[in-house]
Short mmCIF file of C-alpha atoms in Angstrom, two decimals:
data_model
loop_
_atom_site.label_atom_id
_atom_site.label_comp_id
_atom_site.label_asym_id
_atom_site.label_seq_id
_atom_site.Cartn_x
_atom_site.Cartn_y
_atom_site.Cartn_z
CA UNK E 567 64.83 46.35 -16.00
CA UNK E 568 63.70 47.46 -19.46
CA UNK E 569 63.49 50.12 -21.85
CA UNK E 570 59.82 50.70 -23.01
CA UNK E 571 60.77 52.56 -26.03
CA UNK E 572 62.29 49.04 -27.56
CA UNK E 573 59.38 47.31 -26.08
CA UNK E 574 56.80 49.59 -27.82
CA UNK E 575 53.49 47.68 -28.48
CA UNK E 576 55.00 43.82 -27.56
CA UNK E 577 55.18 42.18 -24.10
CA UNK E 578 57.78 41.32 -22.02
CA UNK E 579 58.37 37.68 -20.14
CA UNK E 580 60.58 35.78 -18.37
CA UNK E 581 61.12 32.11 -17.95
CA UNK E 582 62.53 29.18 -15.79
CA UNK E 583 64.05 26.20 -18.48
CA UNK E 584 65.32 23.26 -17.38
CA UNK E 585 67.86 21.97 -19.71
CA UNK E 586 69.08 18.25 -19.20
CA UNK E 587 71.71 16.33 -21.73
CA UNK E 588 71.46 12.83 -21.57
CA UNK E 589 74.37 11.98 -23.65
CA UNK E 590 77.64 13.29 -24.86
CA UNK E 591 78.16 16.45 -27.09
CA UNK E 592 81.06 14.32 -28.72
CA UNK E 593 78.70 11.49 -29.62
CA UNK E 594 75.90 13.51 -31.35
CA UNK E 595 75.89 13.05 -35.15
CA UNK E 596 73.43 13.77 -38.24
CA UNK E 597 71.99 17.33 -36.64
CA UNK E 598 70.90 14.97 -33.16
CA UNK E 599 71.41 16.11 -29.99
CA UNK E 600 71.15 14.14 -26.50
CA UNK E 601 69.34 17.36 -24.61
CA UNK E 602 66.33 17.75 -23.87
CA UNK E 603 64.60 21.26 -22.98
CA UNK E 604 62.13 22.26 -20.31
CA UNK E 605 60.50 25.90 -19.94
CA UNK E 606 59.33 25.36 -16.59
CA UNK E 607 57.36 27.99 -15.44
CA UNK E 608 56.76 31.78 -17.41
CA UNK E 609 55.68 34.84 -16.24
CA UNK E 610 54.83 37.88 -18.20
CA UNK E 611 56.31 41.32 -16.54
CA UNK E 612 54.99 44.05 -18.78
CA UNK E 613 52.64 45.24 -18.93
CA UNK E 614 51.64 44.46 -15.68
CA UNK E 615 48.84 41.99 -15.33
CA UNK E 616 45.70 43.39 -13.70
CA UNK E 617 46.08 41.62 -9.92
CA UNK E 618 49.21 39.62 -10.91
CA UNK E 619 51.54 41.37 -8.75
CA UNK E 620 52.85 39.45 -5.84
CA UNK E 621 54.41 40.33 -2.45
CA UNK E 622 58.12 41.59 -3.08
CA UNK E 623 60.86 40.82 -0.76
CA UNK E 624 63.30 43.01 1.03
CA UNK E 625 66.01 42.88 -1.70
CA UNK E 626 63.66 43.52 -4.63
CA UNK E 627 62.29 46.91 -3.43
CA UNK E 628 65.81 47.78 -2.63
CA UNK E 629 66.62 47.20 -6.14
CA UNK E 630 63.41 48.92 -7.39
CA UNK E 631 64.33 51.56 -5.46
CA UNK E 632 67.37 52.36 -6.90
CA UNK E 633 66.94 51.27 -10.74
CA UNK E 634 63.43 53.17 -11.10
CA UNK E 635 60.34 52.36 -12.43
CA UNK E 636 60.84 50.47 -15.20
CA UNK E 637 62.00 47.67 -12.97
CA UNK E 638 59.85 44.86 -12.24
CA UNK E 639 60.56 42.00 -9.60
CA UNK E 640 59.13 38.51 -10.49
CA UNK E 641 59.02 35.12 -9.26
CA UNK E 642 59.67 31.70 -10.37
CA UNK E 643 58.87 28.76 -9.24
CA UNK E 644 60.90 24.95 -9.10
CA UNK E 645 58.68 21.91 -10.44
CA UNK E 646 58.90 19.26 -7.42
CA UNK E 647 60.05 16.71 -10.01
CA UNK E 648 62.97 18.27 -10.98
CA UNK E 649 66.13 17.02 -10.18
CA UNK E 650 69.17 20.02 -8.73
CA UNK E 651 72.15 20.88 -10.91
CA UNK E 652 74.32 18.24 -11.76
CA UNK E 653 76.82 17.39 -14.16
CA UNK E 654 79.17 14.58 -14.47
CA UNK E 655 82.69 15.23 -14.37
CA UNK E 656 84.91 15.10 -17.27
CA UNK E 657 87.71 13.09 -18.13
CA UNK E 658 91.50 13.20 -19.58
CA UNK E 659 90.00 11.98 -22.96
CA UNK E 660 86.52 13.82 -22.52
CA UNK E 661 85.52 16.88 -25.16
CA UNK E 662 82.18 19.18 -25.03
CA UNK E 663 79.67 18.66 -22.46
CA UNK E 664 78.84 15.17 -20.56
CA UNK E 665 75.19 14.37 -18.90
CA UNK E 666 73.67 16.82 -16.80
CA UNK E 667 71.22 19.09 -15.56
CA UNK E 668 71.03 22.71 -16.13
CA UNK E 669 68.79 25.72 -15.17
CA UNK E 670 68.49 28.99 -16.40
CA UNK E 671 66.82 32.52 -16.08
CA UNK E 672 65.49 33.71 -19.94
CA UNK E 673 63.51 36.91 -20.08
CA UNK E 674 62.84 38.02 -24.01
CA UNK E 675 60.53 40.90 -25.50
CA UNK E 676 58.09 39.31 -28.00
CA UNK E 677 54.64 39.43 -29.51
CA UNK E 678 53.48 36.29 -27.48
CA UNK E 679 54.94 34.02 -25.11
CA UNK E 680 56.01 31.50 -28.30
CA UNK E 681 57.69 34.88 -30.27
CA UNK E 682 61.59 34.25 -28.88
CA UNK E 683 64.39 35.69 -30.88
CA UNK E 684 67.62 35.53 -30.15
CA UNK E 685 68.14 38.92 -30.61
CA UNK E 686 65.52 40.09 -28.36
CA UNK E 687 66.50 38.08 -25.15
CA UNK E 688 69.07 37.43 -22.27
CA UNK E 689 69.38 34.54 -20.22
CA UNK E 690 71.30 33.68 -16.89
CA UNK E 691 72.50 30.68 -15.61
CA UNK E 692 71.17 29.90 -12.02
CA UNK E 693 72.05 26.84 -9.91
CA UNK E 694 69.79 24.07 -7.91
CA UNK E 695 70.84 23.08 -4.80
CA UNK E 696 68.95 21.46 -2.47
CA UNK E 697 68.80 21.92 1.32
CA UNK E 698 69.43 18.91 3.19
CA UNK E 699 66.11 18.91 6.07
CA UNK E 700 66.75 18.92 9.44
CA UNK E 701 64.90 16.17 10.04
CA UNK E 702 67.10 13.78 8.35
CA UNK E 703 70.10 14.90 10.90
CA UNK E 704 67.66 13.49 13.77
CA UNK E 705 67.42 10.16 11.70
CA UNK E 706 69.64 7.36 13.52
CA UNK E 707 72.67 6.76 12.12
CA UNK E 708 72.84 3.76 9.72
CA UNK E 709 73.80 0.28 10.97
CA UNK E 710 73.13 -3.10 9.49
CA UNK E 711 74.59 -6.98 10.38
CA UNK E 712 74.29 -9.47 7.80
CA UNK E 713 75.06 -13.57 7.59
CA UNK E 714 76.03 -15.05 4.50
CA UNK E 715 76.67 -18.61 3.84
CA UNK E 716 78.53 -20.24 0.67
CA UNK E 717 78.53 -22.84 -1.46
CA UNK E 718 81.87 -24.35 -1.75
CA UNK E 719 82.64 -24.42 2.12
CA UNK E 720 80.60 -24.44 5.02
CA UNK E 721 79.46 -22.55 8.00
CA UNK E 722 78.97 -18.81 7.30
CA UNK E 723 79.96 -15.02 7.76
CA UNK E 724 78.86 -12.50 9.86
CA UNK E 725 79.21 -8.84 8.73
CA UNK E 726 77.89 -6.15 10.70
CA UNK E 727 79.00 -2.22 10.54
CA UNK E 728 77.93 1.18 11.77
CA UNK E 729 78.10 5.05 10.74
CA UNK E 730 77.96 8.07 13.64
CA UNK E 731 75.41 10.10 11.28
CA UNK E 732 73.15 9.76 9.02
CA UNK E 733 74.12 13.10 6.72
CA UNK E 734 78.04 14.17 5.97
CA UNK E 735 79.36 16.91 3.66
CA UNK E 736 81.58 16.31 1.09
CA UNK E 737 85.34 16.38 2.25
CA UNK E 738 83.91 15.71 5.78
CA UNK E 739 85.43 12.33 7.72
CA UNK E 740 82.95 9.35 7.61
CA UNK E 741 84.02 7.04 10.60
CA UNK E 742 82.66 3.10 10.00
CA UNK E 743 83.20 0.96 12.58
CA UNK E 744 83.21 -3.09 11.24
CA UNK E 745 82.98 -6.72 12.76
CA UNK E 746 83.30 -9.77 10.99
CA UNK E 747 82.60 -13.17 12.56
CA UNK E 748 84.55 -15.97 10.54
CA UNK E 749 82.14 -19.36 11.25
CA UNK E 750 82.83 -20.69 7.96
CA UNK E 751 86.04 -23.58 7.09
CA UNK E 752 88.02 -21.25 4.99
CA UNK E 753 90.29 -18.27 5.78
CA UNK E 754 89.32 -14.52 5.18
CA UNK E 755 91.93 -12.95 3.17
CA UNK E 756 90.79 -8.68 2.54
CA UNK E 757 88.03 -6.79 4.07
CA UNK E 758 87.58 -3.77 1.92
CA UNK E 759 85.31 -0.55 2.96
CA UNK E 760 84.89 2.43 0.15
CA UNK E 761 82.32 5.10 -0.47
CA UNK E 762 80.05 4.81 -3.48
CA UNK E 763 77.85 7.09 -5.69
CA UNK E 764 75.02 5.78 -7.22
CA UNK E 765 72.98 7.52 -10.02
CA UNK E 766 70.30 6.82 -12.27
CA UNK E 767 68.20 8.28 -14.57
CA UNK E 768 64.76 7.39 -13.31
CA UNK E 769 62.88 8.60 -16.72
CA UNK E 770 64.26 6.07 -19.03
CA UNK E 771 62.30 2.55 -19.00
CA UNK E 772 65.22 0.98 -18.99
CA UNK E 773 67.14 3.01 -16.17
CA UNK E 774 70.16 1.14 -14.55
CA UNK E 775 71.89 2.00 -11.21
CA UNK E 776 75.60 3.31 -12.38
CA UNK E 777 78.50 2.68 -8.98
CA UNK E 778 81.43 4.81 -8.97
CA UNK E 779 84.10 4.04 -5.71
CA UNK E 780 84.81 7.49 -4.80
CA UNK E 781 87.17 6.22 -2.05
CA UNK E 782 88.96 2.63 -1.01
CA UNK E 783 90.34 0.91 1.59
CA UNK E 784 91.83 -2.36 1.08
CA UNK E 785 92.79 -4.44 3.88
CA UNK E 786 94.89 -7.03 3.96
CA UNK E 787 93.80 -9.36 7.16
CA UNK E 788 94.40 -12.93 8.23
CA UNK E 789 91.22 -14.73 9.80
CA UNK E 790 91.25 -18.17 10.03
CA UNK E 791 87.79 -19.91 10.74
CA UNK E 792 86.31 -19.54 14.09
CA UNK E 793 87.56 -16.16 14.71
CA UNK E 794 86.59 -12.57 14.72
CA UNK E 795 87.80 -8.90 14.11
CA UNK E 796 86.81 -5.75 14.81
CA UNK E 797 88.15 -2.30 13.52
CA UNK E 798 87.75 1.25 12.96
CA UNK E 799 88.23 3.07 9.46
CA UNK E 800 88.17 6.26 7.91
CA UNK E 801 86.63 7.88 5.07
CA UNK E 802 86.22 11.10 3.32
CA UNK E 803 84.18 11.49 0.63
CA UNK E 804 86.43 13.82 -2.43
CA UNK E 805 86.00 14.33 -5.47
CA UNK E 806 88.04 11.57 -7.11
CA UNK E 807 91.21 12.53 -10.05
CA UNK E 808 90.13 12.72 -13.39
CA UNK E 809 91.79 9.48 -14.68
CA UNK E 810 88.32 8.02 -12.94
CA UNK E 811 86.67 9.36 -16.26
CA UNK E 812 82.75 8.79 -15.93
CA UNK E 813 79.62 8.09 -14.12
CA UNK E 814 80.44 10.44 -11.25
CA UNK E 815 78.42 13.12 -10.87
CA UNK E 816 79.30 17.08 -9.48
CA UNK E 817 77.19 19.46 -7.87
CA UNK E 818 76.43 22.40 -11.04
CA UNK E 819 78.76 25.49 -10.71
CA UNK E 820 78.19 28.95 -11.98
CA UNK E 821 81.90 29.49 -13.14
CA UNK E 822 84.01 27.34 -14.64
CA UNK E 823 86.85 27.74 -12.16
CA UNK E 824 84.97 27.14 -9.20
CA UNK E 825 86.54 23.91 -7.05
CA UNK E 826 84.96 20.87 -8.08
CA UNK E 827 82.24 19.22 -5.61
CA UNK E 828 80.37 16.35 -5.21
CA UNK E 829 77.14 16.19 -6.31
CA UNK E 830 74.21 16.12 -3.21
CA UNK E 831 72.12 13.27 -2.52
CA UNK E 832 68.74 14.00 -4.61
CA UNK E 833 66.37 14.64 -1.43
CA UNK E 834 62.74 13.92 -3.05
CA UNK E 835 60.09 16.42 -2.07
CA UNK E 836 56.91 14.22 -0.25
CA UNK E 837 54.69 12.22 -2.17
CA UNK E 838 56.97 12.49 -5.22
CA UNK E 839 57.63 9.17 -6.66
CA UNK E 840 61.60 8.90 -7.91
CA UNK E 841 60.15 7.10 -10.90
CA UNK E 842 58.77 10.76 -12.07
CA UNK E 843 62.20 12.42 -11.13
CA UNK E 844 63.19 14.30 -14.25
CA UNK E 845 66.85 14.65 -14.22
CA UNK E 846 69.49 12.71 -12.34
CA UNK E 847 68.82 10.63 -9.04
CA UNK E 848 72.27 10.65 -7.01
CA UNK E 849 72.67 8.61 -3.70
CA UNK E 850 75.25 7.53 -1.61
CA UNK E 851 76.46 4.58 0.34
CA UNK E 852 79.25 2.88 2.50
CA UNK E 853 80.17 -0.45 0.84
CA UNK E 854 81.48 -2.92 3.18
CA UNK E 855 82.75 -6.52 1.55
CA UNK E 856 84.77 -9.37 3.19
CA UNK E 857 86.57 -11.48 0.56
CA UNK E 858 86.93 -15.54 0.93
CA UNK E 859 88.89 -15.99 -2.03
CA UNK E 860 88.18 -16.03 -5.95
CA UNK E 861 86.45 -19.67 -5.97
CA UNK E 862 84.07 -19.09 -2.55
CA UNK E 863 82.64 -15.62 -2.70
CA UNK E 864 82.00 -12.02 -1.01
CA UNK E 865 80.21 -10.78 2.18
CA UNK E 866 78.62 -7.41 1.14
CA UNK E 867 76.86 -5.39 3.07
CA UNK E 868 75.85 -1.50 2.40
CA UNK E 869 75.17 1.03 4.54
CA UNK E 870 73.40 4.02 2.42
CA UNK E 871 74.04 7.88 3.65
CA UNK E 872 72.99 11.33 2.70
CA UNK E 873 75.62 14.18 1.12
CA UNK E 874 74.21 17.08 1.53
CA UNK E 875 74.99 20.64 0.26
CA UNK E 876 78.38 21.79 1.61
CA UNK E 877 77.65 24.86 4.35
CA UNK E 878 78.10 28.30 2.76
CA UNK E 879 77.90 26.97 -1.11
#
């Protein structure tokens, strides 16, 4: 809504910007910053461009409707290669803002679409989320087996484990079912199972896969060779305490005091290459390892899962 007497002779626009920070606030020094800013997609509301007006939905005209006629409903419009709203959660010891990925509404009166003053503009923070399709709940649910032999003793280990889905919401019970098959000449001492984020940043050349354990469970088991074992764990995937202090990523709030939340797998929109993703790339997996002792080794096996958005965000 606007006030054509201020406008007078200039135009009126409004714009999506993406704003990612790809570094700390407390590490930026000599007037540099670690953020990087995106104006994704502008669209100029008055005066009305001849044949520019597109179809208005149900809650627009209601607003029209009741806030007159200098109201005008627009639309904007997510890149595909954009990454949702994520930022990474702070720390005891952690000041000013950590790496992220922002979004906001900024409609300003000016001249042109480059004439932005301060003075002249408002801007509101919106959040990214991305649905989870349904077509990844008909996917089947992850499973793997895998053999490993070792150097310093012989024969080898079979690890195989299961999920019931393929997609879970955060705080939602992950159930992983594991067998082990000890073939090998030396005892099996832990089998540990935990929950891990991954994230990268897929637009650096140099972009390395950053694991966080989210969630743990150690085992303490005795299997001497030529034996097996079979059992059922667990999981929920939280949001861990803060004395984990960084590389794990939350889904963007609007307000500061909202609950914290896990950040969403990063679903990519078809025929987008994750290489092009601008932003954050977050995935998710169940890490299952069976330990032979310091000298002899691990048995790893992953089985990767999709967060999605938690129902009624």
């Amino acid at each position: 809504m606007l006030d054509p007497n201020y406008v007078h002779e200039r135009k009126v626009y409004v714009q999506l910007v993406l704003r990612f920070r790809f570094g700390r606030e407390e590490d930026e020094s000599m007037g540099y910053n670690f953020v990087k800013t995106l104006y994704l997609d502008t669209t100029q509301l008055y005066p009305p461009l001849q044949g520019g007006a597109t179809p208005t939905t149900e809650i627009q005209r209601t607003l029209i409707s009741k806030l007159g006629n200098f109201a005008f409903p627009f639309k904007l419009d997510f890149p595909k290669l954009s990454s949702p709203s994520y930022v990474m959660m702070q720390g005891w010891e952690d000041e000013g803002a950590l790496i992220g990925v922002e979004f906001e509404v900024m409609s300003f009166v000016g001249a042109n679409e480059q004439d932005i003053h301060k003075r002249s503009s408002c801007c509101l923070m919106v959040r990214r989320l991305m649905e989870c399709p349904a077509r990844f709940f008909d996917l089947p649910a992850p499973s793997g087996c895998s053999t490993k032999t070792f150097l310093t003793c012989f024969g080898a280990v079979t690890l195989e484990a299961s999920l019931t889905s393929n997609v879970y919401f955060p705080e939602e019970d992950i159930p992983v079912k594991v067998s082990v098959k000890n073939n090998t000449s030396r005892d099996i001492k832990r089998l540990k199972v935990k929950v891990v984020q991954m994230s990268e940043v897929p637009i650096f050349n140099d972009s390395q896969t950053r694991y966080k354990t989210l969630l743990k469970m150690d085992d303490v088991v005795n299997m001497p060779p030529s034996s097996s074992l079979s059992r059922d764990y667990m999981l929920m995937p939280v949001v861990p305490s803060k004395t984990a202090r960084g590389q794990v990523f939350l889904q963007g709030e609007l307000r500061s005091d909202s609950p914290p939340t896990l950040a969403p797998s990063t679903i990519l929109h078809p025929g987008v290459d994750k290489r092009d993703i601008f932003g954050v790339f977050i995935s998710y997996i169940v890490r299952v390892k069976v330990t032979l002792g310091a000298l002899t080794g691990d048995a790893i096996l992953d089985l990767p899962f999709v967060l999605a958005v938690q129902q009624g965000t």
